[in-house]
Amino acid sequence: TKENNIITYYCKTISHRFQKLFINIQFFLKMCILVREFKTVPLVWVFSKMTIFNLYIFDRNGTCLYYTEWNRRNQSGISKEEEFKLMYGMILSIKSFCSRLSPTDLKDGFLSYRTSKYKLHFYETASGLKFILNTDINAGNMRDNIQQIYSNIYVENVIKNPECKLGQQITSELFQTKLDDYIRSLPQFATKLS
Amino acid sequence: MPRMEVEKTFSYPLELTLKNYNDQIVVGFGQRDGIKVGHAVLGINGIAAQGRSLEDGRDVLEVIANEENYPLAIKFGRNKLSTNERLVLTGMFHSLFAIGSQLSPETRSSGIELIETDVFKLHCMQTLTGIKFIVVTDIRQVGVESLLKKLYEVYADYALKNPFYSIDMPIRCDLFDINLQSAIEQSERTGISNV
């Protein structure tokens, strides 16, 4: 193919000292192209090790409006109801912890935390709606993405839908598919190849 | 760290809503002139406030409610953490650390290593023996990982090797304090030069 020709051309022209290195690179690129053909995964994703695990949406009273997961590998070992309560309680505690610990006045307050394996992103609207998104630790700032989910997906498909009762679990299929499509389209969403 | 304090002279009636929260008189509503919601009353007319009452024994809310006392110079600021509150916060972090690892969507996750907010970052390092070193820094501070390692070194050298120190008790060793201070000063210098 054309790509292979270019790579071989460069290998020949550059001095013998670097040739071995370039053969390695060539091999690596070939492997990447192979993976790309067989798995139909864009080349960028081969290098990245990012993924999105799950999303929680809580209202201001602590009821879990929506929960969904994509690549979750570990269940917490308790029922979903209890997990939601634990998660909500933890978020409330972290918020209070941060506001009491802070040396100066907070504006947005708690944004995210990171452990050795995952990163939890938190976004709260002025009306008390809480979005919690768990991603891999390599995912950068997801604040804008969560804001997008809130303004373009939640408001459009839940608030503007008279069938969706406030303060109850979201059952709208339109919302679910829109959210799923949006998350899957993000560059941070890529399953690990391992 | 300088404490942020605002002193302002008020006339009757007060434009702020004050409320009693955790034995502190704090602003509940009405942010203005650098006085934020959550700031506590630190003093009135130069007399320091201790909790809900002034140092001369009068109740803060009663002084503020009485029209005859006006104009009043009231000092507001973030209240400083007491030793007791610090202990409460440490205990709180301990449980958050454990829950963070329990709610992990990925297997074999550690507890919370870094909390980010818009004004500070909290770094935590847990050693194999279960001791946690927690550092609260500015969001732009770099090289905190090496600082934490250095703190562990200082702890091992000057607290654990001190014959008068009994384990799991508060550290009261002068050498530890001195070396801790110098480690933090060094980290501050490198942090600034790296930015």
Tab-separated table of C-alpha atoms in Angstrom:
chain	number	residue	atom	x	y	z
A	1	THR	CA	0.000	0.000	0.000
A	2	LYS	CA	0.978	3.668	-0.243
A	3	GLU	CA	1.661	4.013	3.476
A	4	ASN	CA	4.048	1.069	3.421
A	5	ASN	CA	5.935	2.494	0.448
A	6	ILE	CA	6.512	5.799	2.190
A	7	ILE	CA	7.770	4.080	5.304
A	8	THR	CA	10.173	1.830	3.361
A	9	TYR	CA	11.449	4.816	1.374
A	10	TYR	CA	12.368	6.666	4.537
A	11	CYS	CA	14.001	3.597	5.986
A	12	LYS	CA	16.298	3.340	2.970
A	13	THR	CA	17.306	6.970	2.856
A	14	ILE	CA	18.153	7.478	6.522
A	15	SER	CA	21.564	6.235	7.656
A	16	HIS	CA	22.122	2.665	8.734
A	17	ARG	CA	22.443	3.634	12.385
A	18	PHE	CA	18.752	4.495	12.670
A	19	GLN	CA	17.518	1.762	10.392
A	20	LYS	CA	16.792	-0.740	13.123
A	21	LEU	CA	14.713	1.762	15.046
A	22	PHE	CA	12.718	2.625	11.972
A	23	ILE	CA	12.029	-1.012	11.212
A	24	ASN	CA	10.545	-1.259	14.680
A	25	ILE	CA	8.404	1.788	14.053
A	26	GLN	CA	7.385	0.389	10.691
A	27	PHE	CA	6.371	-2.870	12.319
A	28	PHE	CA	4.390	-0.993	14.942
A	29	LEU	CA	2.587	1.147	12.390
A	30	LYS	CA	1.777	-1.941	10.325
A	31	MET	CA	0.305	-3.584	13.400
A	32	CYS	CA	-1.740	-0.457	14.056
A	33	ILE	CA	-3.061	-0.497	10.498
A	34	LEU	CA	-3.920	-4.191	10.872
A	35	VAL	CA	-5.795	-3.568	14.102
A	36	ARG	CA	-7.564	-0.688	12.439
A	37	GLU	CA	-8.717	-2.831	9.537
A	38	PHE	CA	-9.910	-5.747	11.602
A	39	LYS	CA	-11.495	-3.959	14.515
A	40	THR	CA	-12.588	-0.768	12.728
A	41	VAL	CA	-11.138	1.293	15.568
A	42	PRO	CA	-9.642	4.712	14.698
A	43	LEU	CA	-5.864	4.815	14.991
A	44	VAL	CA	-5.921	7.332	17.871
A	45	TRP	CA	-7.820	4.902	20.061
A	46	VAL	CA	-5.129	2.284	19.682
A	47	PHE	CA	-2.752	4.555	21.582
A	48	SER	CA	-5.201	5.837	24.164
A	49	LYS	CA	-6.193	3.805	27.172
A	50	MET	CA	-9.254	5.794	28.051
A	51	THR	CA	-12.692	4.594	28.873
A	52	ILE	CA	-15.906	5.714	30.524
A	53	PHE	CA	-17.290	3.426	33.200
A	54	ASN	CA	-20.655	4.665	34.412
A	55	LEU	CA	-22.917	7.653	35.025
A	56	TYR	CA	-25.199	8.520	37.913
A	57	ILE	CA	-27.775	11.310	37.923
A	58	PHE	CA	-29.187	12.345	41.289
A	59	ASP	CA	-31.816	14.950	42.009
A	60	ARG	CA	-31.563	17.338	44.935
A	61	ASN	CA	-33.406	14.995	47.291
A	62	GLY	CA	-30.975	12.165	46.714
A	63	THR	CA	-33.110	9.941	44.501
A	64	CYS	CA	-31.184	8.340	41.711
A	65	LEU	CA	-32.894	9.549	38.523
A	66	TYR	CA	-30.766	7.557	36.171
A	67	TYR	CA	-27.943	5.062	36.241
A	68	THR	CA	-26.155	3.485	33.332
A	69	GLU	CA	-22.868	1.721	32.831
A	70	TRP	CA	-20.648	0.936	29.864
A	71	ASN	CA	-17.385	-0.750	30.741
A	72	ARG	CA	-17.773	-1.470	34.399
A	73	ARG	CA	-15.512	-4.296	35.478
A	74	ASN	CA	-16.186	-4.390	39.200
A	75	GLN	CA	-19.537	-4.419	40.956
A	76	SER	CA	-19.641	-3.023	44.459
A	77	GLY	CA	-21.120	-6.197	45.917
A	78	ILE	CA	-24.248	-4.491	47.275
A	79	SER	CA	-27.671	-3.922	45.724
A	80	LYS	CA	-28.079	-1.002	43.312
A	81	GLU	CA	-30.378	0.843	45.724
A	82	GLU	CA	-27.779	0.697	48.467
A	83	GLU	CA	-25.033	1.659	46.068
A	84	PHE	CA	-26.942	4.799	45.049
A	85	LYS	CA	-27.410	5.756	48.677
A	86	LEU	CA	-23.740	5.158	49.398
A	87	MET	CA	-22.682	7.191	46.373
A	88	TYR	CA	-25.008	10.082	47.217
A	89	GLY	CA	-23.887	10.078	50.823
A	90	MET	CA	-20.272	10.060	49.819
A	91	ILE	CA	-20.756	12.988	47.426
A	92	LEU	CA	-22.554	15.020	50.101
A	93	SER	CA	-19.760	14.270	52.566
A	94	ILE	CA	-17.045	15.219	50.083
A	95	LYS	CA	-18.828	18.491	49.326
A	96	SER	CA	-19.068	19.391	52.988
A	97	PHE	CA	-15.512	18.166	53.594
A	98	CYS	CA	-14.156	20.404	50.815
A	99	SER	CA	-16.073	23.487	51.880
A	100	ARG	CA	-14.893	23.122	55.476
A	101	LEU	CA	-11.303	22.313	54.592
A	102	SER	CA	-10.890	25.011	51.965
A	103	PRO	CA	-8.493	27.810	52.970
A	104	THR	CA	-10.448	30.328	50.854
A	105	ASP	CA	-13.999	30.650	49.573
A	106	LEU	CA	-15.030	28.045	47.013
A	107	LYS	CA	-16.864	28.880	43.815
A	108	ASP	CA	-17.624	25.579	42.118
A	109	GLY	CA	-16.554	23.469	45.072
A	110	PHE	CA	-15.720	19.817	44.593
A	111	LEU	CA	-14.892	18.934	40.968
A	112	SER	CA	-13.361	15.476	40.838
A	113	TYR	CA	-11.349	12.884	42.664
A	114	ARG	CA	-8.912	10.283	41.475
A	115	THR	CA	-7.823	6.925	42.807
A	116	SER	CA	-5.227	4.600	41.311
A	117	LYS	CA	-7.760	3.104	38.872
A	118	TYR	CA	-10.528	5.572	38.128
A	119	LYS	CA	-11.497	9.219	38.220
A	120	LEU	CA	-14.874	10.503	39.402
A	121	HIS	CA	-16.152	13.702	37.829
A	122	PHE	CA	-18.837	15.652	39.628
A	123	TYR	CA	-21.069	18.384	38.300
A	124	GLU	CA	-23.900	20.043	40.179
A	125	THR	CA	-26.418	22.443	38.694
A	126	ALA	CA	-27.856	25.371	40.614
A	127	SER	CA	-31.086	23.413	41.023
A	128	GLY	CA	-29.244	20.679	42.897
A	129	LEU	CA	-29.152	18.111	40.103
A	130	LYS	CA	-25.973	16.059	40.433
A	131	PHE	CA	-24.124	14.305	37.618
A	132	ILE	CA	-21.439	11.787	38.508
A	133	LEU	CA	-19.321	10.320	35.740
A	134	ASN	CA	-16.622	7.729	36.331
A	135	THR	CA	-13.835	7.484	33.785
A	136	ASP	CA	-10.341	6.161	33.454
A	137	ILE	CA	-7.662	8.285	35.149
A	138	ASN	CA	-6.282	9.422	31.774
A	139	ALA	CA	-9.471	11.245	30.825
A	140	GLY	CA	-8.899	14.940	31.285
A	141	ASN	CA	-11.447	17.514	32.317
A	142	MET	CA	-14.947	16.214	31.563
A	143	ARG	CA	-16.779	19.242	32.932
A	144	ASP	CA	-17.824	20.567	29.535
A	145	ASN	CA	-19.010	17.128	28.467
A	146	ILE	CA	-21.201	16.770	31.545
A	147	GLN	CA	-22.548	20.263	30.969
A	148	GLN	CA	-23.419	19.146	27.427
A	149	ILE	CA	-25.238	16.104	28.790
A	150	TYR	CA	-27.201	18.363	31.105
A	151	SER	CA	-28.124	21.134	28.668
A	152	ASN	CA	-28.442	19.213	25.400
A	153	ILE	CA	-29.717	15.836	26.551
A	154	TYR	CA	-31.296	16.114	29.996
A	155	VAL	CA	-33.071	19.444	29.532
A	156	GLU	CA	-34.119	18.700	25.938
A	157	ASN	CA	-35.399	15.175	26.507
A	158	VAL	CA	-36.511	15.045	30.122
A	159	ILE	CA	-37.472	18.547	31.229
A	160	LYS	CA	-39.209	19.292	27.931
A	161	ASN	CA	-40.998	15.959	27.972
A	162	PRO	CA	-44.319	16.229	29.828
A	163	GLU	CA	-44.415	12.438	30.265
A	164	CYS	CA	-41.320	12.519	32.490
A	165	LYS	CA	-42.275	13.220	36.079
A	166	LEU	CA	-39.755	15.240	38.069
A	167	GLY	CA	-38.111	13.485	40.961
A	168	GLN	CA	-38.714	10.028	39.524
A	169	GLN	CA	-36.546	7.600	37.635
A	170	ILE	CA	-36.076	8.504	33.980
A	171	THR	CA	-37.626	5.823	31.774
A	172	SER	CA	-37.686	7.781	28.498
A	173	GLU	CA	-36.082	5.681	25.762
A	174	LEU	CA	-35.259	8.752	23.710
A	175	PHE	CA	-33.161	10.107	26.561
A	176	GLN	CA	-31.409	6.783	26.991
A	177	THR	CA	-30.469	6.422	23.331
A	178	LYS	CA	-29.387	10.065	22.997
A	179	LEU	CA	-27.190	9.758	26.080
A	180	ASP	CA	-25.719	6.466	24.933
A	181	ASP	CA	-24.937	7.870	21.473
A	182	TYR	CA	-23.332	10.955	22.955
A	183	ILE	CA	-21.105	9.025	25.381
A	184	ARG	CA	-20.066	6.549	22.670
A	185	SER	CA	-19.113	9.423	20.363
A	186	LEU	CA	-16.683	10.912	22.893
A	187	PRO	CA	-12.948	10.413	22.288
A	188	GLN	CA	-12.635	9.424	25.942
A	189	PHE	CA	-14.857	6.437	25.251
A	190	ALA	CA	-12.656	3.673	23.935
A	191	THR	CA	-12.428	0.204	25.303
A	192	LYS	CA	-9.033	-1.008	26.339
A	193	LEU	CA	-7.518	-3.399	23.857
A	194	SER	CA	-6.093	-5.642	26.561
B	1	MET	CA	-1.885	31.783	54.892
B	2	PRO	CA	-3.461	35.183	55.590
B	3	ARG	CA	-6.979	35.031	56.929
B	4	MET	CA	-9.505	36.875	54.815
B	5	GLU	CA	-11.368	39.325	56.982
B	6	VAL	CA	-13.730	42.151	56.107
B	7	GLU	CA	-14.819	44.829	58.560
B	8	LYS	CA	-17.745	47.060	57.689
B	9	THR	CA	-19.898	49.561	59.525
B	10	PHE	CA	-23.605	48.827	59.309
B	11	SER	CA	-26.661	50.918	60.056
B	12	TYR	CA	-30.045	49.608	61.187
B	13	PRO	CA	-31.562	47.398	59.809
B	14	LEU	CA	-28.823	44.969	58.766
B	15	GLU	CA	-28.854	44.062	55.045
B	16	LEU	CA	-27.507	40.567	55.794
B	17	THR	CA	-29.357	37.541	57.050
B	18	LEU	CA	-27.452	35.891	59.876
B	19	LYS	CA	-28.088	32.446	61.229
B	20	ASN	CA	-26.779	30.196	63.922
B	21	TYR	CA	-24.809	27.306	62.473
B	22	ASN	CA	-22.673	24.911	64.546
B	23	ASP	CA	-22.446	27.448	67.393
B	24	GLN	CA	-21.202	30.113	65.008
B	25	ILE	CA	-23.107	33.120	63.719
B	26	VAL	CA	-22.716	32.904	59.940
B	27	VAL	CA	-24.061	34.805	56.943
B	28	GLY	CA	-27.039	32.927	55.513
B	29	PHE	CA	-28.025	35.278	52.712
B	30	GLY	CA	-26.916	38.566	51.148
B	31	GLN	CA	-23.378	38.541	49.740
B	32	ARG	CA	-21.894	42.030	49.455
B	33	ASP	CA	-18.555	43.906	49.691
B	34	GLY	CA	-16.454	40.779	50.076
B	35	ILE	CA	-18.722	39.288	52.719
B	36	LYS	CA	-19.679	35.841	51.486
B	37	VAL	CA	-22.337	33.355	52.504
B	38	GLY	CA	-20.784	31.123	55.144
B	39	HIS	CA	-18.541	33.794	56.669
B	40	ALA	CA	-18.749	33.948	60.429
B	41	VAL	CA	-19.003	36.999	62.703
B	42	LEU	CA	-15.490	37.411	64.146
B	43	GLY	CA	-16.049	40.566	66.143
B	44	ILE	CA	-18.264	43.582	66.778
B	45	ASN	CA	-16.854	47.095	67.415
B	46	GLY	CA	-13.383	45.602	67.933
B	47	ILE	CA	-14.562	43.080	70.528
B	48	ALA	CA	-13.759	39.554	69.381
B	49	ALA	CA	-16.579	37.036	69.181
B	50	GLN	CA	-16.245	33.563	70.599
B	51	GLY	CA	-18.868	31.325	69.115
B	52	ARG	CA	-22.303	32.854	69.660
B	53	SER	CA	-21.283	35.404	72.295
B	54	LEU	CA	-18.860	38.317	72.456
B	55	GLU	CA	-15.876	38.333	74.779
B	56	ASP	CA	-17.725	40.653	77.172
B	57	GLY	CA	-20.505	38.100	77.522
B	58	ARG	CA	-23.202	39.650	75.326
B	59	ASP	CA	-24.995	37.497	72.758
B	60	VAL	CA	-24.058	38.373	69.154
B	61	LEU	CA	-27.571	38.062	67.745
B	62	GLU	CA	-29.050	40.186	70.553
B	63	VAL	CA	-26.485	42.956	69.975
B	64	ILE	CA	-27.258	42.942	66.265
B	65	ALA	CA	-31.037	42.905	66.798
B	66	ASN	CA	-30.955	45.929	69.138
B	67	GLU	CA	-31.437	49.197	67.243
B	68	GLU	CA	-29.786	51.315	69.976
B	69	ASN	CA	-26.380	49.712	69.348
B	70	TYR	CA	-26.130	50.981	65.761
B	71	PRO	CA	-23.990	51.951	63.881
B	72	LEU	CA	-22.098	48.692	64.361
B	73	ALA	CA	-18.701	47.733	62.945
B	74	ILE	CA	-18.927	44.000	62.300
B	75	LYS	CA	-15.960	41.917	61.232
B	76	PHE	CA	-16.616	38.905	59.014
B	77	GLY	CA	-14.310	36.143	57.849
B	78	ARG	CA	-13.949	32.424	57.321
B	79	ASN	CA	-13.740	30.790	60.702
B	80	LYS	CA	-10.530	28.990	61.466
B	81	LEU	CA	-10.659	25.247	61.995
B	82	SER	CA	-10.397	24.242	65.611
B	83	THR	CA	-8.361	21.202	66.636
B	84	ASN	CA	-11.568	19.298	67.198
B	85	GLU	CA	-12.852	20.117	63.715
B	86	ARG	CA	-9.549	19.015	62.232
B	87	LEU	CA	-9.944	15.645	63.908
B	88	VAL	CA	-13.499	15.369	62.579
B	89	LEU	CA	-12.322	16.173	59.048
B	90	THR	CA	-9.534	13.615	59.254
B	91	GLY	CA	-12.003	10.977	60.347
B	92	MET	CA	-14.291	11.998	57.516
B	93	PHE	CA	-11.514	11.627	54.967
B	94	HIS	CA	-10.695	8.208	56.338
B	95	SER	CA	-14.180	6.939	55.528
B	96	LEU	CA	-14.334	8.745	52.170
B	97	PHE	CA	-11.071	7.026	51.277
B	98	ALA	CA	-12.597	3.620	52.025
B	99	ILE	CA	-15.895	4.309	50.207
B	100	GLY	CA	-13.995	5.636	47.189
B	101	SER	CA	-12.308	2.310	46.813
B	102	GLN	CA	-15.532	0.354	47.429
B	103	LEU	CA	-17.505	2.199	44.755
B	104	SER	CA	-14.792	1.672	42.170
B	105	PRO	CA	-15.984	0.524	38.719
B	106	GLU	CA	-12.542	-0.959	38.121
B	107	THR	CA	-11.063	-3.863	40.065
B	108	ARG	CA	-8.413	-3.464	42.757
B	109	SER	CA	-8.625	0.285	43.089
B	110	SER	CA	-6.888	2.184	45.845
B	111	GLY	CA	-8.650	4.841	47.885
B	112	ILE	CA	-8.817	8.517	46.970
B	113	GLU	CA	-5.413	9.829	45.907
B	114	LEU	CA	-6.332	13.313	44.747
B	115	ILE	CA	-9.354	15.552	45.300
B	116	GLU	CA	-9.700	18.527	42.972
B	117	THR	CA	-11.753	21.642	43.653
B	118	ASP	CA	-11.560	25.066	42.036
B	119	VAL	CA	-9.297	26.561	44.729
B	120	PHE	CA	-7.284	23.700	46.194
B	121	LYS	CA	-6.109	20.162	45.588
B	122	LEU	CA	-5.821	17.491	48.234
B	123	HIS	CA	-3.144	14.854	47.702
B	124	CYS	CA	-3.107	11.705	49.766
B	125	MET	CA	-0.477	9.019	49.952
B	126	GLN	CA	-1.079	5.829	51.868
B	127	THR	CA	1.937	3.846	52.893
B	128	LEU	CA	1.997	0.053	53.055
B	129	THR	CA	1.581	0.243	56.810
B	130	GLY	CA	-1.633	2.237	56.376
B	131	ILE	CA	-0.389	5.674	57.377
B	132	LYS	CA	-1.879	8.452	55.254
B	133	PHE	CA	0.005	11.613	54.384
B	134	ILE	CA	-2.382	14.335	53.263
B	135	VAL	CA	-1.236	17.582	51.667
B	136	VAL	CA	-3.570	20.419	50.692
B	137	THR	CA	-2.056	22.600	47.966
B	138	ASP	CA	-2.870	25.297	45.484
B	139	ILE	CA	-4.270	23.948	42.194
B	140	ARG	CA	-1.109	25.004	40.319
B	141	GLN	CA	1.387	23.418	42.734
B	142	VAL	CA	3.552	20.754	41.075
B	143	GLY	CA	5.817	18.054	42.438
B	144	VAL	CA	3.535	17.085	45.299
B	145	GLU	CA	4.266	13.366	44.830
B	146	SER	CA	7.934	13.933	45.652
B	147	LEU	CA	6.947	16.099	48.613
B	148	LEU	CA	4.791	13.279	49.981
B	149	LYS	CA	7.673	10.828	49.622
B	150	LYS	CA	9.942	13.316	51.362
B	151	LEU	CA	7.427	13.673	54.205
B	152	TYR	CA	7.361	9.913	54.622
B	153	GLU	CA	11.157	9.979	54.837
B	154	VAL	CA	11.056	12.747	57.438
B	155	TYR	CA	8.426	10.823	59.395
B	156	ALA	CA	10.474	7.637	59.344
B	157	ASP	CA	13.689	9.412	60.299
B	158	TYR	CA	12.591	11.881	62.949
B	159	ALA	CA	9.338	10.562	64.404
B	160	LEU	CA	9.771	6.796	64.325
B	161	LYS	CA	13.419	6.900	65.392
B	162	ASN	CA	12.624	9.172	68.309
B	163	PRO	CA	12.721	7.017	71.460
B	164	PHE	CA	10.120	9.189	73.189
B	165	TYR	CA	7.561	8.812	70.428
B	166	SER	CA	4.940	6.132	70.933
B	167	ILE	CA	3.308	4.906	67.750
B	168	ASP	CA	-0.231	6.015	66.763
B	169	MET	CA	-0.001	9.059	69.009
B	170	PRO	CA	0.234	12.726	67.994
B	171	ILE	CA	3.770	13.604	66.890
B	172	ARG	CA	5.488	16.038	69.225
B	173	CYS	CA	9.099	15.954	68.060
B	174	ASP	CA	11.030	19.180	67.420
B	175	LEU	CA	13.333	17.654	64.819
B	176	PHE	CA	10.313	16.365	62.916
B	177	ASP	CA	8.746	19.846	62.907
B	178	ILE	CA	11.962	21.506	61.723
B	179	ASN	CA	12.559	19.025	58.906
B	180	LEU	CA	8.905	19.100	57.880
B	181	GLN	CA	9.104	22.870	57.610
B	182	SER	CA	12.252	22.769	55.483
B	183	ALA	CA	10.791	20.053	53.203
B	184	ILE	CA	7.704	22.182	52.611
B	185	GLU	CA	9.755	25.340	51.995
B	186	GLN	CA	11.895	23.492	49.481
B	187	SER	CA	8.842	22.139	47.711
B	188	GLU	CA	7.332	25.633	47.553
B	189	ARG	CA	10.485	27.006	45.941
B	190	THR	CA	10.738	24.258	43.314
B	191	GLY	CA	7.011	24.463	42.717
B	192	ILE	CA	7.247	28.155	41.894
B	193	SER	CA	10.335	27.795	39.690
B	194	ASN	CA	8.692	24.968	37.746
B	195	VAL	CA	5.493	26.917	37.020
